[in-house]
Coordinates of C-alpha atoms in Angstrom, one line a residue:
M608 CA 6.4 -22.1 9.3
E609 CA 2.7 -21.6 9.6
K610 CA 1.0 -20.0 6.6
L611 CA -2.5 -19.2 5.4
F612 CA -3.8 -19.3 1.9
I613 CA -7.1 -19.0 0.0
C614 CA -7.7 -22.2 -2.0
L615 CA -8.0 -21.3 -5.7
A616 CA -7.3 -24.7 -7.2
N617 CA -8.0 -28.3 -6.1
S618 CA -7.6 -30.5 -9.1
K619 CA -6.7 -34.1 -10.0
K620 CA -3.1 -35.0 -10.5
Y621 CA -2.0 -38.6 -11.3
T622 CA -5.1 -40.0 -9.5
Q623 CA -4.4 -37.9 -6.4
R624 CA -4.7 -34.1 -5.9
C625 CA -3.0 -30.8 -6.5
I626 CA -4.0 -27.7 -4.5
A627 CA -2.8 -24.1 -4.7
G628 CA -3.8 -20.7 -3.6
I629 CA -2.7 -17.2 -2.7
E630 CA -1.0 -16.5 0.6
L631 CA -2.9 -14.5 3.2
A632 CA -2.0 -12.9 6.6
K633 CA -4.2 -12.1 9.5
S634 CA -5.1 -8.4 9.3
S635 CA -4.6 -5.9 12.0
R636 CA -6.9 -3.4 10.3
Q637 CA -10.3 -3.1 11.9
G638 CA -13.1 -4.7 9.8
Y639 CA -10.7 -7.0 7.9
K640 CA -9.9 -10.6 8.8
Y641 CA -7.1 -11.2 6.2
E642 CA -4.7 -9.3 4.0
I643 CA -3.2 -10.6 0.7
V644 CA 0.5 -11.2 0.9
K645 CA 2.2 -9.6 -2.0
Q646 CA 5.7 -9.5 -3.5
D647 CA 6.5 -6.9 -6.2
D648 CA 2.8 -5.9 -6.1
N649 CA 1.7 -9.4 -7.1
P650 CA -0.1 -11.9 -4.9
V651 CA 2.2 -14.7 -3.5
W652 CA 1.1 -18.2 -4.6
I653 CA 1.5 -21.4 -2.5
R654 CA 1.4 -24.9 -4.0
P655 CA 1.7 -27.5 -1.3
V656 CA 3.3 -30.7 -2.7
S657 CA 4.4 -34.1 -1.3
S658 CA 7.8 -35.7 -1.7
S659 CA 6.4 -38.2 -4.3
E660 CA 7.8 -38.1 -7.8
H661 CA 5.2 -35.6 -9.2
G662 CA 4.4 -33.8 -5.9
E663 CA 0.8 -35.0 -5.9
I664 CA -1.0 -35.0 -2.5
F665 CA -3.1 -37.9 -1.2
S666 CA -6.8 -37.2 -2.0
K667 CA -7.8 -38.1 1.6
L668 CA -5.8 -35.1 2.9
V669 CA -7.4 -32.5 0.7
D670 CA -10.8 -33.8 -0.4
H671 CA -12.5 -31.6 2.2
I672 CA -10.9 -28.4 0.9
N673 CA -13.1 -26.4 -1.4
L674 CA -12.4 -23.3 -3.5
L675 CA -12.4 -20.1 -1.4
D676 CA -11.6 -22.0 1.8
I677 CA -8.9 -20.4 4.0
V678 CA -6.4 -23.1 4.7
K679 CA -3.8 -23.1 7.5
I680 CA -0.7 -25.1 6.6
N681 CA 2.7 -25.7 8.3
I682 CA 5.4 -25.4 5.6
T683 CA 8.5 -27.4 6.3
T684 CA 10.6 -26.2 3.3
A685 CA 10.3 -24.4 -0.1
V686 CA 11.0 -26.8 -2.9
P687 CA 10.8 -24.8 -6.2
Q688 CA 11.3 -26.9 -9.3
N689 CA 12.3 -24.9 -12.3
Y690 CA 9.4 -22.6 -13.2
Q691 CA 7.2 -24.0 -10.3
S692 CA 8.6 -21.6 -7.8
E693 CA 5.4 -21.9 -5.7
N694 CA 6.0 -25.5 -4.5
V695 CA 6.4 -26.1 -0.7
L696 CA 6.6 -29.3 1.4
F697 CA 4.3 -29.3 4.4
D698 CA 3.5 -31.2 7.5
N699 CA 0.4 -33.2 6.4
R700 CA -0.8 -33.4 10.1
C701 CA -1.2 -29.6 10.1
L702 CA -3.5 -28.9 7.1
K703 CA -6.7 -27.3 8.2
V704 CA -9.6 -25.3 6.8
I705 CA -10.1 -22.4 9.2
D706 CA -12.5 -20.1 7.3
K707 CA -14.2 -19.5 4.0
I708 CA -14.4 -16.4 1.8
D709 CA -18.0 -15.4 1.0
K710 CA -17.7 -12.1 -0.8
L711 CA -16.1 -13.3 -4.1
E712 CA -16.7 -10.2 -6.1
T713 CA -14.7 -7.9 -3.9
L714 CA -11.9 -10.4 -3.3
L715 CA -11.3 -11.2 -7.0
D716 CA -10.3 -7.6 -7.8
K717 CA -7.6 -7.8 -5.2
L718 CA -6.3 -11.2 -6.4
L719 CA -6.2 -10.6 -10.1
V720 CA -3.0 -9.7 -11.9
V721 CA -4.0 -7.2 -14.5
D722 CA -0.7 -5.7 -15.6
E723 CA 0.4 -8.8 -17.6
P724 CA 0.1 -7.9 -21.3
I725 CA 1.0 -11.5 -22.1
L726 CA 0.4 -14.7 -20.2
F727 CA 3.4 -16.8 -19.3
G728 CA 5.5 -15.0 -21.9
T729 CA 3.2 -15.7 -24.9
K730 CA 0.1 -14.3 -26.5
G731 CA -0.6 -17.8 -27.9
R732 CA -2.6 -20.7 -26.4
A733 CA 0.4 -22.6 -25.1
I734 CA 4.0 -22.3 -24.1
H735 CA 6.5 -24.0 -26.3
I736 CA 8.6 -26.6 -24.4
D737 CA 11.8 -24.7 -25.4
N738 CA 10.5 -21.6 -23.6
I739 CA 9.2 -22.9 -20.4
S740 CA 12.5 -22.8 -18.6
Q741 CA 12.5 -19.0 -19.0
L742 CA 9.6 -18.7 -16.5
D743 CA 10.0 -18.3 -12.8
Y744 CA 6.3 -18.9 -11.9
S745 CA 3.6 -21.3 -12.9
L746 CA 0.4 -19.9 -11.3
I747 CA -1.6 -16.8 -12.0
L748 CA -5.3 -15.7 -11.7
I749 CA -6.6 -13.9 -14.7

């Protein structure tokens, strides 16, 4: 299944990479290229993963992807793991940068989740290991 997302994370993971972003759809509205895909009024996150033990992606596949790039991906299956509900396996032959977002200020307002009084179920700086299993998500833009 072909999906688009705006890259909001491209970090190191076990010497390889981890990327993630918010799902987009091509817009039918005049003057707009993309629309943010939402579920329950919140942006839908996508984290492409590999079938390796920790889901890390080979660096050579994603080193060319920058923050705010629009990435086209072919998702083969959803593979949520506990609170990481955003994980998806993908066809690594079909991972392409197709566009870039330039107007960061106007986009951020639409991507932010502002109704969360607490972050990941806590007001503290970290989630206790005993409480992590109560979450059903692991990504948020604040």
